[in-house]
XYZ file of C-alpha atoms in Angstrom:
82
model
C -9.480 9.591 4.711
C -8.807 8.802 1.053
C -11.027 10.687 -1.406
C -9.776 9.324 -4.718
C -10.313 6.077 -6.629
C -6.590 5.882 -7.409
C -4.081 5.447 -4.619
C -0.372 6.208 -4.955
C 1.725 4.500 -2.316
C 5.311 5.562 -1.608
C 7.547 4.987 1.385
C 10.958 6.307 2.315
C 12.941 3.584 4.021
C 16.401 2.250 4.675
C 17.639 -1.082 5.957
C 21.020 -1.997 7.423
C 21.457 -4.681 4.755
C 19.760 -2.796 1.906
C 16.154 -2.978 0.779
C 15.373 -5.857 -1.581
C 11.647 -5.314 -2.081
C 8.586 -3.485 -0.741
C 5.139 -5.098 -1.108
C 1.860 -3.226 -0.714
C -1.543 -4.691 0.160
C -4.869 -2.894 0.072
C -7.472 -4.602 2.248
C -5.953 -8.020 1.473
C -5.515 -7.371 -2.260
C -2.065 -7.134 -3.840
C -1.561 -3.427 -4.525
C 1.877 -3.720 -6.117
C 5.530 -3.962 -5.231
C 8.762 -2.132 -5.864
C 12.426 -3.120 -5.737
C 13.950 0.330 -6.273
C 13.666 3.811 -4.815
C 11.288 5.566 -4.326
C 9.524 2.233 -3.481
C 6.157 3.217 -4.892
C 3.080 1.587 -6.409
C -0.252 2.771 -7.817
C -3.549 1.017 -7.111
C -7.042 1.543 -8.553
C -9.528 1.222 -5.710
C -12.582 -0.830 -6.722
C -16.002 0.726 -6.137
C -16.787 -2.155 -3.746
C -14.268 -0.663 -1.265
C -15.887 2.801 -1.358
C -17.368 4.187 1.874
C -15.528 1.613 3.970
C -12.629 1.484 6.359
C -9.844 -0.628 4.862
C -6.358 -1.747 5.845
C -3.243 -0.741 3.929
C -0.315 -3.048 4.690
C 3.332 -2.574 3.735
C 5.967 -5.307 3.920
C 9.674 -4.597 3.502
C 12.231 -7.305 2.795
C 15.944 -6.612 3.154
C 18.790 -8.190 1.185
C 19.231 -10.859 3.912
C 15.582 -11.969 3.710
C 14.462 -10.277 6.941
C 10.941 -8.871 6.748
C 9.128 -6.067 8.566
C 5.496 -5.041 8.191
C 3.294 -2.138 9.147
C -0.379 -1.463 8.548
C -2.826 1.386 8.849
C -6.601 1.567 8.693
C -8.042 4.358 6.547
C -11.498 5.432 5.462
C -12.254 5.388 1.707
C -14.733 7.912 0.317
C -14.812 8.909 -3.355
C -17.296 9.553 -6.140
C -17.473 6.237 -8.035
C -16.899 6.092 -11.756
C -20.067 5.346 -13.684
């Protein structure tokens, strides 16, 4: 469960051919990308996503263009900003 309106996403990863880019999605919205370690992004969660279960998706692309993805469903619950 996420209890903040700001989400910091970071992954530790390696690829045989080197990591070119990591893309993050938050419930279908672009949540940022990174092309250098520590492969992190920050995302401000809109109030419309509060008190819902959402999907966080991560896509990694290596230097040869191969892609791998993973996703996780999480519950969002925070005190909205007024």
